[in-house]
Coordinates of C-alpha atoms and ligand atoms in Angstrom, one line a residue:
M1 CA -93.7 -108.0 -77.2
A2 CA -90.7 -106.5 -75.0
S3 CA -88.5 -104.0 -76.7
H4 CA -85.1 -105.3 -77.9
E5 CA -83.0 -102.1 -79.0
G6 CA -79.3 -103.5 -78.8
K7 CA -79.8 -106.7 -77.3
P8 CA -79.0 -109.1 -79.4
I9 CA -81.9 -110.9 -81.3
R10 CA -81.3 -114.7 -80.5
V11 CA -82.0 -117.1 -83.0
A12 CA -82.4 -121.2 -83.1
L13 CA -82.1 -122.6 -86.4
L14 CA -84.2 -126.2 -86.3
G15 CA -82.3 -128.1 -89.6
C16 CA -78.8 -127.8 -91.3
G17 CA -78.7 -129.4 -94.2
T18 CA -78.4 -128.0 -97.7
V19 CA -80.3 -124.5 -96.6
G20 CA -79.4 -124.3 -93.0
T21 CA -75.9 -124.9 -93.7
E22 CA -75.7 -121.9 -95.7
V23 CA -78.1 -120.0 -93.5
V24 CA -75.3 -120.3 -90.6
R25 CA -72.2 -119.7 -93.2
L26 CA -73.9 -115.9 -94.3
L27 CA -75.3 -115.2 -90.6
T28 CA -71.1 -115.8 -89.6
D29 CA -69.5 -113.9 -92.8
Q30 CA -72.4 -111.2 -92.7
A31 CA -73.0 -110.5 -88.7
A32 CA -70.8 -106.9 -88.7
D33 CA -73.1 -105.6 -91.6
L34 CA -76.8 -108.0 -90.4
T35 CA -76.1 -106.0 -86.7
A36 CA -76.1 -102.7 -88.6
R37 CA -78.9 -103.5 -90.9
V38 CA -80.8 -104.7 -88.1
G39 CA -79.9 -102.6 -84.9
A40 CA -79.0 -105.6 -83.0
P41 CA -76.8 -108.5 -82.9
V42 CA -78.3 -111.5 -84.6
E43 CA -77.2 -114.4 -82.6
V44 CA -77.5 -118.4 -83.3
T45 CA -78.4 -120.1 -79.4
G46 CA -78.8 -123.3 -80.6
I47 CA -79.7 -125.7 -83.4
A48 CA -81.3 -128.9 -84.0
V49 CA -80.7 -131.4 -86.1
R50 CA -80.8 -135.2 -86.4
R51 CA -77.6 -136.1 -86.7
P52 CA -75.4 -134.0 -84.7
N53 CA -72.2 -136.4 -86.0
K54 CA -72.7 -135.5 -89.2
H55 CA -72.2 -131.5 -88.7
R56 CA -68.7 -131.0 -87.5
D57 CA -68.6 -127.5 -89.4
V58 CA -71.0 -126.1 -86.8
P59 CA -69.7 -125.3 -83.0
A60 CA -70.7 -128.3 -81.3
E61 CA -71.9 -126.6 -78.5
L62 CA -74.8 -125.1 -80.5
L63 CA -76.2 -128.7 -81.8
T64 CA -79.2 -130.4 -79.9
T65 CA -81.2 -133.4 -81.1
D66 CA -84.4 -131.9 -78.7
A67 CA -85.9 -129.3 -81.3
A68 CA -88.9 -128.7 -78.6
A69 CA -86.6 -127.7 -75.8
L70 CA -84.8 -125.2 -78.0
V71 CA -88.5 -123.8 -79.6
A72 CA -89.0 -123.1 -75.6
S73 CA -86.1 -122.0 -74.8
D74 CA -86.0 -118.2 -73.2
D75 CA -83.2 -117.9 -75.2
V76 CA -84.8 -117.7 -78.0
D77 CA -86.6 -114.9 -80.2
V78 CA -87.1 -116.2 -83.9
V79 CA -87.2 -119.1 -84.9
V80 CA -86.0 -120.1 -88.5
E81 CA -87.0 -123.8 -89.8
V82 CA -85.5 -125.7 -92.5
I83 CA -86.0 -129.0 -91.7
G84 CA -88.9 -129.7 -94.2
G85 CA -91.8 -131.7 -94.5
I86 CA -95.1 -131.5 -91.8
E87 CA -94.3 -133.3 -88.5
P88 CA -92.3 -132.3 -86.6
A89 CA -91.6 -128.8 -88.1
R90 CA -95.8 -128.1 -87.5
T91 CA -95.5 -128.6 -83.7
L92 CA -92.5 -126.8 -83.6
L93 CA -93.4 -123.5 -85.4
L94 CA -97.0 -123.9 -83.5
A95 CA -95.3 -123.6 -80.2
A96 CA -92.8 -121.2 -81.0
L97 CA -95.3 -118.5 -82.6
R98 CA -98.0 -119.3 -79.3
A99 CA -94.7 -118.1 -77.1
G100 CA -95.0 -114.9 -79.1
K101 CA -91.5 -116.1 -80.9
S102 CA -90.8 -114.6 -84.9
V103 CA -91.4 -118.0 -87.4
V104 CA -89.5 -117.5 -90.3
T105 CA -90.0 -121.0 -92.5
A106 CA -88.8 -122.0 -96.0
N107 CA -91.4 -124.6 -95.7
K108 CA -94.0 -124.8 -98.5
A109 CA -95.3 -127.9 -98.1
L110 CA -96.7 -127.4 -94.3
L111 CA -97.8 -123.5 -95.6
A112 CA -100.1 -125.2 -98.0
E113 CA -101.3 -127.4 -96.0
H114 CA -101.8 -125.5 -92.0
S115 CA -101.1 -121.5 -93.4
A116 CA -104.5 -121.2 -91.4
E117 CA -103.4 -122.2 -87.8
L118 CA -99.8 -121.0 -88.2
F119 CA -101.2 -116.7 -88.9
E120 CA -103.8 -117.9 -86.5
A121 CA -101.6 -118.3 -83.9
S122 CA -99.5 -115.8 -85.5
D123 CA -102.1 -113.4 -84.5
A124 CA -102.7 -114.8 -81.3
S125 CA -99.6 -114.2 -80.1
G126 CA -98.9 -110.9 -82.7
A127 CA -95.7 -113.0 -83.8
D128 CA -94.1 -112.8 -87.2
L129 CA -94.1 -115.3 -89.9
Y130 CA -92.1 -114.5 -92.9
F131 CA -91.7 -117.0 -95.5
E132 CA -90.4 -115.9 -99.1
A133 CA -87.8 -118.9 -99.4
A134 CA -90.8 -121.3 -99.5
V135 CA -91.5 -120.0 -103.1
A136 CA -89.0 -119.8 -105.9
G137 CA -85.8 -119.3 -103.7
A138 CA -83.8 -116.9 -104.1
I139 CA -86.5 -114.5 -106.0
P140 CA -88.0 -111.8 -104.0
L141 CA -91.9 -112.6 -104.8
L142 CA -93.9 -113.2 -102.1
R143 CA -93.2 -110.2 -100.5
P144 CA -93.9 -107.7 -103.6
L145 CA -97.1 -109.9 -103.7
R146 CA -98.0 -109.5 -100.0
E147 CA -96.9 -106.1 -100.1
S148 CA -95.6 -104.3 -103.2
L149 CA -99.2 -105.1 -104.6
A150 CA -101.5 -105.0 -101.8
G151 CA -102.9 -102.2 -103.2
D152 CA -103.8 -103.7 -107.0
R153 CA -105.8 -106.1 -108.5
I154 CA -104.1 -109.2 -109.5
T155 CA -105.2 -111.2 -112.2
R156 CA -102.7 -113.3 -113.2
V157 CA -99.9 -115.4 -111.9
M158 CA -97.8 -117.8 -113.8
G159 CA -94.6 -119.5 -114.1
I160 CA -92.3 -122.1 -113.2
V161 CA -91.5 -122.3 -109.9
N162 CA -89.6 -125.3 -109.2
G163 CA -86.2 -126.3 -109.7
T164 CA -85.2 -129.8 -110.0
T165 CA -87.8 -130.5 -112.5
N166 CA -87.1 -127.6 -114.7
F167 CA -83.3 -128.8 -114.5
I168 CA -84.3 -132.3 -115.6
L169 CA -86.8 -131.3 -118.7
S170 CA -83.9 -128.2 -119.8
G171 CA -81.4 -131.5 -119.6
M172 CA -84.1 -133.3 -121.7
D173 CA -84.4 -130.4 -124.3
S174 CA -81.1 -129.0 -125.0
T175 CA -78.6 -132.5 -124.4
G176 CA -81.1 -135.3 -124.7
A177 CA -79.8 -136.8 -121.4
G178 CA -81.9 -138.8 -119.4
Y179 CA -84.6 -138.4 -116.8
A180 CA -83.2 -140.3 -113.8
E181 CA -79.7 -139.4 -114.4
T182 CA -80.8 -135.7 -114.4
L183 CA -82.7 -136.3 -111.7
E184 CA -79.3 -137.6 -110.1
E185 CA -77.9 -134.7 -110.3
A186 CA -80.1 -132.3 -109.4
T187 CA -80.1 -134.3 -106.0
R188 CA -76.6 -133.9 -105.8
L189 CA -76.6 -129.9 -106.5
G190 CA -79.0 -129.7 -103.6
Y191 CA -82.1 -128.7 -105.9
A192 CA -84.6 -131.7 -105.1
E193 CA -86.2 -132.5 -102.1
A194 CA -85.8 -134.8 -99.3
D195 CA -87.7 -137.4 -101.2
P196 CA -87.5 -136.1 -105.2
T197 CA -91.3 -137.3 -106.0
A198 CA -92.3 -134.2 -104.1
D199 CA -90.8 -132.9 -107.1
V200 CA -91.5 -134.7 -110.0
D201 CA -95.1 -135.8 -109.2
G202 CA -95.6 -132.0 -109.3
F203 CA -96.3 -132.3 -105.3
D204 CA -93.7 -129.2 -104.5
A205 CA -94.7 -127.2 -107.5
A206 CA -98.4 -127.2 -105.9
S207 CA -97.9 -126.6 -102.6
K208 CA -96.2 -123.2 -104.0
A209 CA -98.6 -122.5 -106.1
A210 CA -101.5 -122.8 -103.5
I211 CA -99.2 -120.5 -101.4
L212 CA -99.2 -117.7 -104.2
A213 CA -102.7 -118.3 -105.1
S214 CA -103.5 -117.7 -101.5
L215 CA -101.6 -114.1 -101.3
A216 CA -102.8 -113.0 -105.1
F217 CA -106.1 -113.3 -104.5
H218 CA -106.7 -112.7 -100.7
S219 CA -108.4 -116.2 -100.3
R220 CA -107.1 -119.5 -98.6
V221 CA -106.1 -122.3 -100.8
T222 CA -103.9 -125.2 -99.8
A223 CA -102.7 -128.2 -102.0
A224 CA -105.6 -129.8 -102.1
D225 CA -107.4 -127.1 -104.0
V226 CA -104.8 -127.1 -106.6
H227 CA -104.6 -129.6 -109.8
R228 CA -101.6 -131.2 -109.8
E229 CA -99.9 -133.1 -112.6
G230 CA -96.2 -134.2 -112.7
I231 CA -93.8 -134.6 -115.3
A232 CA -93.1 -138.5 -115.1
S233 CA -95.2 -138.8 -118.1
V234 CA -93.4 -136.4 -119.9
S235 CA -91.5 -138.7 -122.6
A236 CA -88.7 -137.9 -125.1
A237 CA -91.4 -138.4 -127.9
D238 CA -93.3 -135.1 -126.4
I239 CA -90.4 -133.3 -126.3
A240 CA -89.5 -134.0 -129.7
A241 CA -92.9 -133.4 -130.8
A242 CA -92.9 -129.9 -129.2
K243 CA -89.3 -129.0 -131.1
A244 CA -90.9 -130.4 -134.1
L245 CA -93.5 -128.0 -133.7
G246 CA -91.4 -125.1 -132.8
R247 CA -92.7 -125.4 -128.5
T248 CA -90.9 -126.3 -125.8
V249 CA -91.9 -128.4 -122.5
K250 CA -92.3 -126.9 -119.5
L251 CA -94.0 -127.4 -115.9
L252 CA -96.1 -124.6 -114.9
A253 CA -98.1 -123.5 -112.0
I254 CA -101.1 -121.3 -113.0
C255 CA -102.8 -119.3 -110.8
E256 CA -106.1 -117.0 -112.3
R257 CA -108.9 -115.5 -111.5
V258 CA -111.7 -117.0 -113.7
P259 CA -115.3 -116.8 -113.4
V260 CA -117.1 -119.9 -111.6
G261 CA -120.4 -121.0 -111.7
G262 CA -122.3 -119.3 -114.7
A263 CA -124.1 -121.0 -117.5
E264 CA -121.0 -121.5 -119.6
N265 CA -119.9 -123.5 -116.7
Q266 CA -122.4 -125.2 -116.2
T267 CA -123.0 -127.4 -119.3
T268 CA -120.0 -129.3 -119.3
V269 CA -118.8 -131.4 -116.3
G270 CA -121.3 -133.0 -113.2
G271 CA -119.9 -134.5 -110.2
A272 CA -118.5 -133.7 -106.9
E273 CA -115.0 -133.6 -108.2
D274 CA -116.2 -130.9 -110.6
Q275 CA -117.7 -128.8 -107.9
A276 CA -116.0 -125.8 -107.1
T277 CA -114.3 -125.3 -104.1
V278 CA -113.4 -123.3 -101.3
G279 CA -116.7 -121.7 -100.5
G280 CA -116.7 -118.0 -100.3
N281 CA -117.9 -114.8 -100.2
G282 CA -118.8 -115.3 -104.2
G283 CA -116.8 -112.3 -105.7
R284 CA -118.3 -110.4 -108.5
T285 CA -121.2 -111.6 -110.4
S286 CA -121.1 -111.7 -114.3
A287 CA -124.2 -110.9 -116.5
D288 CA -124.9 -114.9 -117.3
G289 CA -124.7 -115.5 -113.3
A290 CA -120.6 -116.5 -113.3
T291 CA -119.1 -115.7 -109.6
E292 CA -115.6 -114.7 -109.6
G293 CA -113.3 -117.3 -109.0
I294 CA -109.7 -118.8 -109.2
S295 CA -108.3 -121.8 -111.2
V296 CA -105.0 -123.2 -109.4
R297 CA -102.9 -126.1 -111.5
V298 CA -99.5 -126.9 -112.2
H299 CA -99.3 -129.6 -115.1
P300 CA -96.7 -129.5 -117.8
A301 CA -97.2 -128.0 -120.9
M302 CA -96.0 -126.9 -124.7
I303 CA -95.1 -123.6 -125.1
P304 CA -93.7 -121.8 -127.8
T305 CA -89.8 -121.8 -128.1
S306 CA -90.6 -117.4 -128.7
H307 CA -92.2 -117.0 -124.9
P308 CA -90.0 -115.8 -122.1
L309 CA -90.4 -118.7 -119.9
A310 CA -89.4 -121.1 -122.8
S311 CA -85.5 -119.7 -122.2
V312 CA -85.7 -120.7 -118.3
H313 CA -83.2 -123.4 -117.7
G314 CA -82.0 -125.4 -115.7
A315 CA -82.5 -124.8 -111.6
F316 CA -83.7 -121.3 -112.5
N317 CA -87.3 -119.9 -112.0
A318 CA -89.7 -117.4 -113.6
V319 CA -92.8 -116.1 -112.4
F320 CA -95.2 -113.3 -114.9
V321 CA -97.3 -111.1 -112.3
E322 CA -100.3 -109.4 -114.3
A323 CA -102.5 -107.0 -112.4
D324 CA -104.9 -104.3 -113.5
A325 CA -102.8 -101.4 -112.5
A326 CA -99.2 -102.1 -112.3
G327 CA -99.4 -104.2 -115.9
E328 CA -97.6 -107.2 -116.1
M329 CA -94.2 -107.9 -114.4
M330 CA -91.8 -110.8 -114.5
F331 CA -89.4 -112.5 -111.6
Y332 CA -86.8 -114.4 -112.1
G333 CA -83.6 -115.4 -110.5
Q334 CA -82.3 -118.8 -109.1
G335 CA -85.0 -120.9 -107.9
A336 CA -83.0 -124.2 -105.6
G337 CA -79.8 -124.2 -104.0
G338 CA -78.6 -124.2 -100.7
A339 CA -77.3 -120.1 -101.0
P340 CA -80.4 -119.0 -102.7
T341 CA -82.8 -119.9 -100.8
A342 CA -80.8 -118.9 -97.8
S343 CA -80.5 -115.2 -99.3
A344 CA -84.6 -115.2 -98.9
V345 CA -84.3 -116.7 -95.4
L346 CA -82.2 -113.8 -94.5
G347 CA -83.8 -111.6 -95.7
D348 CA -86.5 -112.7 -93.4
L349 CA -84.4 -112.6 -90.8
V350 CA -83.7 -109.2 -91.2
A351 CA -86.7 -108.4 -91.4
V352 CA -88.5 -109.9 -88.5
A353 CA -85.4 -109.1 -85.8
R354 CA -86.3 -105.2 -87.4
N355 CA -89.4 -105.6 -86.4
R356 CA -89.2 -106.7 -82.8
V357 CA -86.1 -104.8 -82.4
H358 CA -88.8 -101.3 -83.3
Q359 CA -91.7 -103.7 -82.1
G360 CA -93.3 -103.6 -85.4
R361 CA -94.9 -106.8 -87.0
G362 CA -94.9 -108.1 -90.6
P363 CA -98.0 -108.4 -92.7
R364 CA -101.0 -110.9 -91.4
E365 CA -103.0 -113.0 -93.7
S366 CA -105.1 -111.6 -95.9
A367 CA -107.9 -114.3 -96.6
Y368 CA -111.2 -111.5 -96.7
A369 CA -111.6 -112.5 -100.6
A370 CA -112.0 -116.2 -100.3
L371 CA -113.2 -116.9 -103.9
P372 CA -113.7 -120.2 -104.8
V373 CA -111.8 -122.5 -106.6
R374 CA -112.9 -123.6 -110.2
P375 CA -111.9 -127.6 -110.9
M376 CA -109.8 -128.4 -113.3
G377 CA -112.7 -130.3 -115.1
Q378 CA -114.0 -126.6 -116.2
T379 CA -110.9 -125.0 -117.2
P380 CA -110.1 -124.3 -120.8
T381 CA -106.7 -124.9 -122.2
R382 CA -105.3 -125.9 -125.4
Y383 CA -104.0 -129.2 -126.4
H384 CA -101.4 -131.0 -128.1
I385 CA -102.6 -134.6 -129.2
S386 CA -100.2 -136.8 -130.9
L387 CA -101.5 -139.9 -132.6
D388 CA -100.4 -143.0 -134.4
V389 CA -102.7 -143.8 -137.5
A390 CA -103.5 -146.0 -140.8
D391 CA -102.4 -143.8 -143.5
R392 CA -105.5 -144.4 -145.9
A393 CA -108.2 -142.1 -147.3
G394 CA -111.0 -141.1 -144.6
V395 CA -108.4 -141.4 -141.5
L396 CA -108.2 -137.5 -140.7
S397 CA -111.9 -136.9 -141.5
Q398 CA -112.9 -139.9 -138.8
V399 CA -110.9 -138.4 -135.8
A400 CA -112.0 -135.0 -136.5
A401 CA -115.5 -135.9 -136.5
V402 CA -114.9 -136.9 -133.2
F403 CA -113.1 -133.4 -132.3
A404 CA -116.8 -131.5 -133.5
E405 CA -118.8 -134.5 -131.7
H406 CA -117.1 -133.3 -128.5
D407 CA -117.4 -129.1 -129.8
V408 CA -113.0 -129.0 -129.4
S409 CA -112.2 -126.7 -132.3
I410 CA -109.4 -127.7 -134.4
A411 CA -106.2 -125.0 -134.3
A412 CA -103.6 -126.9 -136.7
V413 CA -103.4 -130.1 -138.3
R414 CA -100.1 -131.7 -139.2
Q415 CA -99.7 -134.7 -141.2
E416 CA -96.2 -137.1 -141.6
G417 CA -96.7 -140.4 -144.0
R418 CA -94.9 -143.1 -142.8
V419 CA -94.2 -146.5 -144.2
D420 CA -97.8 -148.3 -143.8
D421 CA -99.0 -145.9 -141.0
A422 CA -98.6 -141.8 -139.9
S423 CA -98.1 -139.6 -137.3
L424 CA -100.8 -136.8 -137.1
V425 CA -100.8 -134.1 -134.6
I426 CA -103.7 -131.9 -133.6
V427 CA -103.4 -128.8 -131.9
T428 CA -107.0 -127.9 -130.0
H429 CA -108.3 -124.1 -129.6
A430 CA -109.4 -123.6 -125.9
A431 CA -111.3 -126.4 -124.2
T432 CA -112.2 -127.9 -121.1
D433 CA -110.5 -130.7 -120.1
A434 CA -113.4 -132.9 -119.7
A435 CA -114.2 -132.0 -123.0
L436 CA -110.7 -133.1 -124.3
R437 CA -110.6 -135.7 -122.1
S438 CA -113.8 -137.6 -123.2
T439 CA -112.2 -136.1 -127.0
V440 CA -109.3 -138.6 -126.3
D441 CA -111.2 -141.8 -124.5
K442 CA -113.1 -141.8 -127.9
I443 CA -110.3 -141.3 -130.5
G444 CA -108.1 -143.8 -128.8
G445 CA -111.0 -146.9 -129.0
L446 CA -110.7 -146.1 -133.2
P447 CA -110.4 -148.6 -135.4
V448 CA -107.8 -146.5 -137.1
V449 CA -105.9 -144.7 -134.5
R450 CA -103.6 -147.2 -133.9
E451 CA -101.8 -145.4 -130.6
V452 CA -103.1 -142.0 -129.1
V453 CA -98.8 -141.2 -128.5
S454 CA -98.7 -137.8 -126.6
V455 CA -101.3 -135.6 -125.1
M456 CA -100.0 -132.1 -123.6
R457 CA -101.6 -128.5 -122.9
V458 CA -100.7 -126.1 -125.2
E459 CA -99.9 -122.5 -122.9
G460 CA -98.6 -119.4 -124.3
E461 CA -100.0 -118.9 -126.9
E462 CA -103.3 -117.1 -128.0
T463 CA -106.7 -119.0 -127.8
Ligands
LIG501 P1 -81.9 -131.2 -95.8 O1 -82.6 -132.6 -96.2 O2 -80.9 -130.8 -96.6 O3 -82.3 -130.2 -94.5 C1 -82.8 -130.9 -93.8 C2 -82.3 -130.8 -91.9 O4 -83.2 -130.9 -90.8 C3 -81.4 -131.4 -91.8 O5 -80.3 -131.0 -91.1 C4 -81.7 -132.4 -91.1 O6 -80.7 -133.0 -89.7 C5 -82.9 -131.6 -90.2 N1 -84.3 -132.5 -89.7 C6 -84.7 -133.6 -89.9 N2 -85.6 -134.1 -89.3 C7 -85.6 -133.6 -88.3 C8 -85.9 -133.5 -86.9 N3 -86.8 -133.9 -86.6 N4 -85.2 -132.6 -86.0 C9 -84.7 -131.5 -85.7 N5 -83.6 -131.5 -87.2 C10 -83.9 -132.5 -88.7 O7 -83.2 -130.1 -96.4 P2 -83.1 -128.4 -97.0 O8 -81.9 -127.7 -96.5 O9 -82.4 -129.0 -98.7 O10 -84.6 -128.0 -97.4 C11 -84.9 -127.7 -95.7 C12 -86.6 -126.4 -96.5 O11 -86.0 -125.7 -97.5 C13 -87.5 -127.4 -97.0 O12 -88.7 -127.1 -96.1 C14 -87.5 -127.4 -98.0 O13 -88.9 -127.3 -99.6 C15 -86.7 -125.6 -98.5 N6 -86.1 -125.7 -99.4 C16 -85.1 -126.1 -99.9 C17 -84.9 -125.4 -101.2 C18 -83.8 -126.4 -101.7 O14 -83.1 -126.1 -103.0 N7 -82.7 -127.4 -100.6 C19 -85.2 -124.6 -101.7 C20 -86.4 -123.9 -101.3 C21 -87.0 -124.4 -99.8 P3 -79.3 -134.0 -90.1 O15 -78.7 -133.2 -91.7 O16 -78.6 -134.1 -88.7 O17 -80.2 -134.7 -91.4
LIG502 N1 -87.4 -129.0 -104.8 C1 -87.3 -128.0 -104.6 C2 -86.8 -127.3 -106.2 C3 -86.6 -126.5 -104.2 O1 -86.7 -128.0 -107.1 O2 -87.7 -125.8 -106.8 C4 -86.7 -125.3 -104.2 O3 -87.9 -124.8 -103.5

């Protein structure tokens, strides 16, 4: 890589929407400070968009619709990608890296599917690949995982990583606002993805969970490895049921080290979807033959209102990281929106620009551990089950018998009688997804059960 001492760092910006507009603003407003911090001026040499006529605040001579030509231009040292989606972003970034141009991207969907080939291209040319903005907006989280905690053994990463769904759930919980109107507001505020189903169906959080797990556990985890449930099925009744029990509903991303394939895990399920994915070196082996693996999942869960994540409202994100030596850490801040995300992009841009000026290089991919991902069917979690049942003698014992039959242990039961039926709420101890599914299927078929009103995981409490 040629030395850039004193010469400007020339930036191609791909995309100028919610995030890109703020990147341009920060680069302009802070030009003098950035020059001092980098050791060279940082100049935008071109901005690729789809509809140039829409971008009246940007100098017209910088705009182009030919992103590929901009990336290939000799006048570009760094490519900042804030288009989103897989193509053309993937092709453009591979071209940039192969040509030795550093890349900064906020594109979690791309990284969660194609990080291996992007890292390979980055390694081949020695160009940097930075992506702090891809997870949790403004919050410095990936740099701590990639660098600050590189000497520790991370055991768990858990948190709220999608601002849009947290905004929706917070609204439903606090003001009883409707799902559709809150989603519309999140879109207006620039939190939602171009296709908001990526947020509400959990794809965005699953991409982020894949990135977090890859970095935390030094393994390649893709979005396809992540168990994913969105918030579309979370009803006002679920939220009310949670409230009645001193809980609230959050969409959580959970990545943790777990045993895989031991005696305990082999008794529960079979079938292709229950086999551990991501073959690897197997990690550590315990006395019962289980090796170390990881569980990576995204789903709504009830958490106690006393839990620190319960007070994370609106588009804010918060992530707990647990590591052997460091103990527990919590990262909190704005998880979405143009300016917060642009802050993370600029942080990366300064880092890669400094690397170019001083001929250094950022961290490479670290995937040596190659830990297998444990199937969700073998992952024990606690559940909250709400049933409408006939209000007569013997109902509770029939329901309890089905739990016992499937070896699902009940932690708490609450029953409220109504005129001719009753509401029965059961909270379980930790049970596997597979055992719980069979239990609920059988309970739903009992003549005394009128309706299975809701089934939701419970997190943040002792098992
Ligand atoms: P927007 O939809 O607001 O902006 C996308 C931009 O990309 C637009 O300027 C659009 O051009 C341009 N674009 C789309 N297709 C092409 C193409 N083929 N060639 C050139 N330009 C193109 O997205 P955001 O700014 O919200 O998000 C950008 C990225 O940042 C995504 O990866 C997203 O996941 C990520 N991100 C977003 C956050 C947020 O809060 N919004 C937070 C963290 C990450 P035009 O304007 O002309 O249509
Ligand atoms: N749509 C994403 C969210 C943007 O709502 O969290 C930030 O990654």
